[in-house]
Structure formats: C-alpha cells, structure tokens
PDB file of C-alpha atoms in Angstrom:
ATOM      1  CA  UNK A  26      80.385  81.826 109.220  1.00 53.00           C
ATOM      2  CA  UNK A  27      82.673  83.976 106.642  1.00 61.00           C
ATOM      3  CA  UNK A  28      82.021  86.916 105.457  1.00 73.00           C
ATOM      4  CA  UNK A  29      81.409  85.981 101.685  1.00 77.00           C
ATOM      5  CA  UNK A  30      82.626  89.601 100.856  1.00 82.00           C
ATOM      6  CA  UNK A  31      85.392  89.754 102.706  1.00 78.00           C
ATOM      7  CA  UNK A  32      86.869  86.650 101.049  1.00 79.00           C
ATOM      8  CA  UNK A  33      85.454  87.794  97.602  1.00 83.00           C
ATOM      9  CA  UNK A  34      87.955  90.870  98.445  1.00 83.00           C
ATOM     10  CA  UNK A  35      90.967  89.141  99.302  1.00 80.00           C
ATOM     11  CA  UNK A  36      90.406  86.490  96.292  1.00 81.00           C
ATOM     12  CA  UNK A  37      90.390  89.942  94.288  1.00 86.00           C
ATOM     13  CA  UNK A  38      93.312  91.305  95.606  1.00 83.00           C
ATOM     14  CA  UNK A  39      95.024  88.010  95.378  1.00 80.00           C
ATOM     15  CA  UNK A  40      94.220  87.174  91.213  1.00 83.00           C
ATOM     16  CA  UNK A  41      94.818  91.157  90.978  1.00 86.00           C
ATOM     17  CA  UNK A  42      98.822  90.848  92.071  1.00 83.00           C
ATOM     18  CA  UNK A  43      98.829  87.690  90.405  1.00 82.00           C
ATOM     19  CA  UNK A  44      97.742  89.767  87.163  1.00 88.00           C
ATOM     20  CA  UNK A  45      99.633  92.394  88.088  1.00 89.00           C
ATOM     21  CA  UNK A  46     102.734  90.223  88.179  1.00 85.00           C
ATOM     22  CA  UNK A  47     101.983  88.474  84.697  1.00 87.00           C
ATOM     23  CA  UNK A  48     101.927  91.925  82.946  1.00 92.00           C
ATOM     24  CA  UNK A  49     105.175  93.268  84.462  1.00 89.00           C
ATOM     25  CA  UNK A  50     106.849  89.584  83.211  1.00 88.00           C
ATOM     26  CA  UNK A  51     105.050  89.971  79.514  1.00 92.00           C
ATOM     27  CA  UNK A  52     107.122  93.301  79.507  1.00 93.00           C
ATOM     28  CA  UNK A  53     110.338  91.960  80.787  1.00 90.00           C
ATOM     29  CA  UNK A  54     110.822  88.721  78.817  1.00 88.00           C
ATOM     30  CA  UNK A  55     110.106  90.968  75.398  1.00 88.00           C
ATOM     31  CA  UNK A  56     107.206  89.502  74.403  1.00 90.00           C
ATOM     32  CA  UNK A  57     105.139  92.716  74.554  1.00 91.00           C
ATOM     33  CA  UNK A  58     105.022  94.500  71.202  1.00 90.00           C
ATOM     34  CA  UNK A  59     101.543  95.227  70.228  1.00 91.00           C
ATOM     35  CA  UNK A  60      99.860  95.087  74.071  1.00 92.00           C
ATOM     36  CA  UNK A  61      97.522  92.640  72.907  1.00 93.00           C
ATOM     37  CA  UNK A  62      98.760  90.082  75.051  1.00 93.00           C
ATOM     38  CA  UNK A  63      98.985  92.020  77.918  1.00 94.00           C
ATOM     39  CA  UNK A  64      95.548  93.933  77.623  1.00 95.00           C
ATOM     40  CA  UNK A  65      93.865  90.108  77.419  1.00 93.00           C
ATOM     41  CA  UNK A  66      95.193  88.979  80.534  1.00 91.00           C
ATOM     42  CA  UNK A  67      92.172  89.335  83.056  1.00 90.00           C
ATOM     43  CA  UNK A  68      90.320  87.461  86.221  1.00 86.00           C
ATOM     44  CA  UNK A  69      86.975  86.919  87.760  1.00 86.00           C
ATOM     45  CA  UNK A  70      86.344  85.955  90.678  1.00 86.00           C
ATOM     46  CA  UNK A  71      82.598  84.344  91.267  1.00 85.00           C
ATOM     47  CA  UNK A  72      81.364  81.721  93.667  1.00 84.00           C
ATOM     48  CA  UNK A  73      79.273  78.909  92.622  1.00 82.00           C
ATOM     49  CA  UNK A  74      77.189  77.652  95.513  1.00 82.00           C
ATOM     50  CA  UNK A  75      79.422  76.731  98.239  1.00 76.00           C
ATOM     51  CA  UNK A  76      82.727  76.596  96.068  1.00 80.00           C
ATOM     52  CA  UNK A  77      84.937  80.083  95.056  1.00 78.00           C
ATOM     53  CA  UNK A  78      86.363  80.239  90.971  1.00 82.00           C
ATOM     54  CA  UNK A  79      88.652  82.130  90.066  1.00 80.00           C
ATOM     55  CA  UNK A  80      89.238  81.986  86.382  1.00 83.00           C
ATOM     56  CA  UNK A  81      92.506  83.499  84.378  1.00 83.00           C
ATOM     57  CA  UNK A  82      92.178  84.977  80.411  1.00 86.00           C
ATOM     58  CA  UNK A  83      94.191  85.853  77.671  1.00 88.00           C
ATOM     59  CA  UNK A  84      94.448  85.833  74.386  1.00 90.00           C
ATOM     60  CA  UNK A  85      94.411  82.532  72.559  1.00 86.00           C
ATOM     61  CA  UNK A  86      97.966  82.739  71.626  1.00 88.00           C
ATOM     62  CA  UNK A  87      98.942  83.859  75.251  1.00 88.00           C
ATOM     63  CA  UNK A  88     100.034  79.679  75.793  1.00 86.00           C
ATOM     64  CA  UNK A  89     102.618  79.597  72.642  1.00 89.00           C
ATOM     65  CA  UNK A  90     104.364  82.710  74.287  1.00 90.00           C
ATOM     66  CA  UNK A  91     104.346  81.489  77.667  1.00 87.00           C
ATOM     67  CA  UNK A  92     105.292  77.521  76.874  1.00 88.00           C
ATOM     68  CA  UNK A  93     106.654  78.259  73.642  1.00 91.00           C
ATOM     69  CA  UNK A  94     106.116  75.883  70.156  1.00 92.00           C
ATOM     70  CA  UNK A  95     107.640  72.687  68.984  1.00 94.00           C
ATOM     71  CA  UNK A  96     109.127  72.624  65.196  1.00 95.00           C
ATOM     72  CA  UNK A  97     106.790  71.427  62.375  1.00 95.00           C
ATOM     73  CA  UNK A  98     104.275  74.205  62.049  1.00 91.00           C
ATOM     74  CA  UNK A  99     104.110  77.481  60.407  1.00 93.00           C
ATOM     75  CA  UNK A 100     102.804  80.338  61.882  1.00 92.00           C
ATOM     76  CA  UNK A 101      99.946  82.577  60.750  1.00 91.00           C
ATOM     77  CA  UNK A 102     101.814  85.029  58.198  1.00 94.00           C
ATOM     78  CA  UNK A 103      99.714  87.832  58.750  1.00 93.00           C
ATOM     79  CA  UNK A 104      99.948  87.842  62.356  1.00 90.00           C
ATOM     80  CA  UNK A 105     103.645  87.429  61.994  1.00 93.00           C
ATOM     81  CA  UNK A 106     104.093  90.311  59.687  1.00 95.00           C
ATOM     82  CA  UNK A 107     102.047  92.093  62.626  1.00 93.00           C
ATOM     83  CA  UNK A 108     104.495  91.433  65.003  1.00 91.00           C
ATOM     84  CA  UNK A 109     107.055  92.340  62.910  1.00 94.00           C
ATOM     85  CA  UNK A 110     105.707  95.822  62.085  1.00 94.00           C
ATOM     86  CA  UNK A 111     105.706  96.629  65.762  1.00 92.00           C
ATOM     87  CA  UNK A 112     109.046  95.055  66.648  1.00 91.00           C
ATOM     88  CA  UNK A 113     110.785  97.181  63.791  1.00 94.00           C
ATOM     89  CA  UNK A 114     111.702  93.806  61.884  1.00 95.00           C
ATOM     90  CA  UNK A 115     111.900  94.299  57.999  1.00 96.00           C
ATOM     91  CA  UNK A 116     109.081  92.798  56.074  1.00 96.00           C
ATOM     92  CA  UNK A 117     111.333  90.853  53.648  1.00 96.00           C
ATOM     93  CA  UNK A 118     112.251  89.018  57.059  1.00 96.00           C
ATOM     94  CA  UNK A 119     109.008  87.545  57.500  1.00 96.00           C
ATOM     95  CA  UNK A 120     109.280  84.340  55.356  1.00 96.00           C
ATOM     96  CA  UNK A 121     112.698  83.530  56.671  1.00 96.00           C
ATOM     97  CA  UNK A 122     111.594  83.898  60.352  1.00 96.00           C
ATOM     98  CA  UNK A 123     108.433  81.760  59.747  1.00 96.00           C
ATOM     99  CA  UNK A 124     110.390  78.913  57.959  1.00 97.00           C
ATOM    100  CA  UNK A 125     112.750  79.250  61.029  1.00 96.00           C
ATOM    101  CA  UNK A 126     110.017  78.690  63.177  1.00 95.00           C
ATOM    102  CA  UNK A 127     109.217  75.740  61.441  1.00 96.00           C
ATOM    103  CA  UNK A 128     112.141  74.142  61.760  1.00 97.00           C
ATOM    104  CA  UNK A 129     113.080  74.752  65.242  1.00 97.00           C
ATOM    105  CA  UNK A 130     109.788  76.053  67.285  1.00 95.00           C
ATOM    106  CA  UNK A 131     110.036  79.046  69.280  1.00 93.00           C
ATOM    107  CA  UNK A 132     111.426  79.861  72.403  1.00 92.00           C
ATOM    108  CA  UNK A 133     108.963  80.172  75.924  1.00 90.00           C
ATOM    109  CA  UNK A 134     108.843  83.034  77.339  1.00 90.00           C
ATOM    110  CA  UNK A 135     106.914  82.091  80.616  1.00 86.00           C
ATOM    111  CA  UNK A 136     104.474  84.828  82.331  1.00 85.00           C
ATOM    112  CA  UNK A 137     102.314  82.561  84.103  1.00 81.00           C
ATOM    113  CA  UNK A 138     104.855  81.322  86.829  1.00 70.00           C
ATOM    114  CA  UNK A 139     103.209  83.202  89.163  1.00 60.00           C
ATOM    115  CA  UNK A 140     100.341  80.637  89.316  1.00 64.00           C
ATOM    116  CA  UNK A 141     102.375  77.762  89.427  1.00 63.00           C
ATOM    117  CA  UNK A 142     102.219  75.889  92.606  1.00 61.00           C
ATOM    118  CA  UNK A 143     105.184  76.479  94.927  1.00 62.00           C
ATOM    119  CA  UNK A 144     105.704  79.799  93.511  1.00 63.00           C
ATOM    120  CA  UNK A 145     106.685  82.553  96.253  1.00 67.00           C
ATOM    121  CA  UNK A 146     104.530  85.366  94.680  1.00 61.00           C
ATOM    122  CA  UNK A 147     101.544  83.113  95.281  1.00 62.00           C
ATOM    123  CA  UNK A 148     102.939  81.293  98.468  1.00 67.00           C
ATOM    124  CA  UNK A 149     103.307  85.420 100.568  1.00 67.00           C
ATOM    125  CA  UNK A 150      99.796  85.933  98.824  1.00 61.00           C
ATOM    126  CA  UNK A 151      98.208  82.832 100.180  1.00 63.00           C
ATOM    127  CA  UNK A 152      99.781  82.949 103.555  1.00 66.00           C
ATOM    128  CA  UNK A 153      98.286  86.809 103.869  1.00 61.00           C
ATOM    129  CA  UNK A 154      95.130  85.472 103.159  1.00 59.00           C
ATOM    130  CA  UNK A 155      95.128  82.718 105.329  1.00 59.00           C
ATOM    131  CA  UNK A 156      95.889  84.873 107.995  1.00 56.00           C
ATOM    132  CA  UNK A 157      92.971  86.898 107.095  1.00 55.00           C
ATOM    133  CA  UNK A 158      90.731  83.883 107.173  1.00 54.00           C
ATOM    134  CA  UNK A 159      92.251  83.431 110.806  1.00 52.00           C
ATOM    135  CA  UNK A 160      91.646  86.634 112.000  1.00 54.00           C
ATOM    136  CA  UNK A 161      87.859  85.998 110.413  1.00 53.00           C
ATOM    137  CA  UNK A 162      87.291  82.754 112.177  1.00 51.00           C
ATOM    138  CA  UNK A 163      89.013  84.153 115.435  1.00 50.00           C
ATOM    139  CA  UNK A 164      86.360  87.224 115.281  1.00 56.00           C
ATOM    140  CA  UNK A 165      83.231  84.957 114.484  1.00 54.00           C
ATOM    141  CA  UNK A 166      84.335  82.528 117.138  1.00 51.00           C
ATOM    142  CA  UNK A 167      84.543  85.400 119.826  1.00 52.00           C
ATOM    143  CA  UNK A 168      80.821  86.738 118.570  1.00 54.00           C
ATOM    144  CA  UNK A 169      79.522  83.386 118.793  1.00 49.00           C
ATOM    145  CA  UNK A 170      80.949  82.533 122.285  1.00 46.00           C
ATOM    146  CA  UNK A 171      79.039  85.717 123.671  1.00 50.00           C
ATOM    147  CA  UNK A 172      75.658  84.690 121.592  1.00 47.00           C
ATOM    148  CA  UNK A 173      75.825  81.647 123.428  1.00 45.00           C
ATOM    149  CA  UNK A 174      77.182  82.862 126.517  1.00 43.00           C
ATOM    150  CA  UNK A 175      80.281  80.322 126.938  1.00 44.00           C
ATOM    151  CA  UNK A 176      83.447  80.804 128.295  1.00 45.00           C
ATOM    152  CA  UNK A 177      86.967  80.813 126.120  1.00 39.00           C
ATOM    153  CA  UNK A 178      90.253  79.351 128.122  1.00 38.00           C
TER     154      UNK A 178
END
C-alpha cells in the first residue's frame, strides 16, 4: 500500500508550515510580548491503527488571544501586570485596563486561520500532498502490475 513514512513526512511538513504560519501571525497581530504563546504552539503527528492524528498545542490562554473575550470577567492580575511589564505599559495602568476588560472583552487577534477549512495556506498544502499520495499510488500500482505480470493501457 502507502508508505506509512512517507505520509508520516508529508503530515510533518504539512502541521510544520501550518505552525510555522501561526508563529509569524502571533508576531504580526501584536500579540507576542513575552514568547510564551508562541514557544507553546507545537504538533504531533502519530497514527493510531489505521487512522493518522495530528494534534495542535498551545498555551491555555492561546484561545482568548486568538477568538478574543466577551465583557463580564476580569482577568488574572498577575498575569496582566506580566504582560504589561513586557509591553512597556505602566503598572498604575493595570487596574484600569483590567476593569476595561471587564466591561468590554478584548479584541481577537486570530493565529489559527491557517487551520480553518477553506483556508489557502492549508488548501496549496493539501493539494501538494495529494499529489504526493498520487504519485505514491501511481508507483505502487506500476510495482504491483509487474508482481503480477498484467498489462497497463
């Protein structure tokens, strides 16, 4: 059939631009201050009897920066004044922005779009790999019309 590590490879290379492409967005929507974030973000790739997973990671707080919050929660002060520290924002700031973030919620600033569906990063990926997968069932079509000695039209 497939070669298992062949496909293992190009599921690799295929979570690794999708990675790759998540970090480079953390950066450019300013949500990258103390690389937390964008050190969690990781993938595995593992197969489970006949069936491939591929599984995405980050940091727990990785969804409120990507999909942003509603109003009508405070955030966690000391990770706030954190955040501020590394942004430059004055510490006498902190309060205000936190009751600020109760009221209204913060912004999203999405790094995941890459694995949406209909995305074009992971549309060119996926068509690559199919066409590896062709060129794979192409080959082991061709070896096993000479094991069995038939003729291809």
């Amino acid at each position: 059939m497939f070669n298992q590590e062949e496909i293992k490879k190009d599921l690799e290379y295929l979570t690794g631009a999708i990675t790759k492409e998540m970090k480079a967005l953390i950066k450019l929507n300013g949500s990258f201050a103390s690389g937390e974030l964008y050190n969690s973000v990781r993938t595995s790739v593992d197969k489970k009897g006949d069936d491939w997973k591929i599984k995405f990671n980050m940091i727990y707080y990785g969804l409120f920066v990507d999909k942003g919050t509603r109003p009508g929660h405070y955030p966690n002060i000391n990770d706030l004044r954190e955040w501020a520290r590394y942004k430059g924002i004055s510490q006498a700031a902190v309060y205000p922005m936190a009751k600020n973030i109760f009221k209204y919620g913060t912004k999203a600033r999405p790094f995941t779009t890459p694995l949406e569906e209909g995305s074009p990063l992971l549309k060119e990926l996926l068509d690559g790999i199919g066409e590896s997968f062709i060129d794979d069932a192409v080959e082991q079509i061709m070896q096993d019309a000479k094991y069995f000695g038939a003729r291809l039209r």
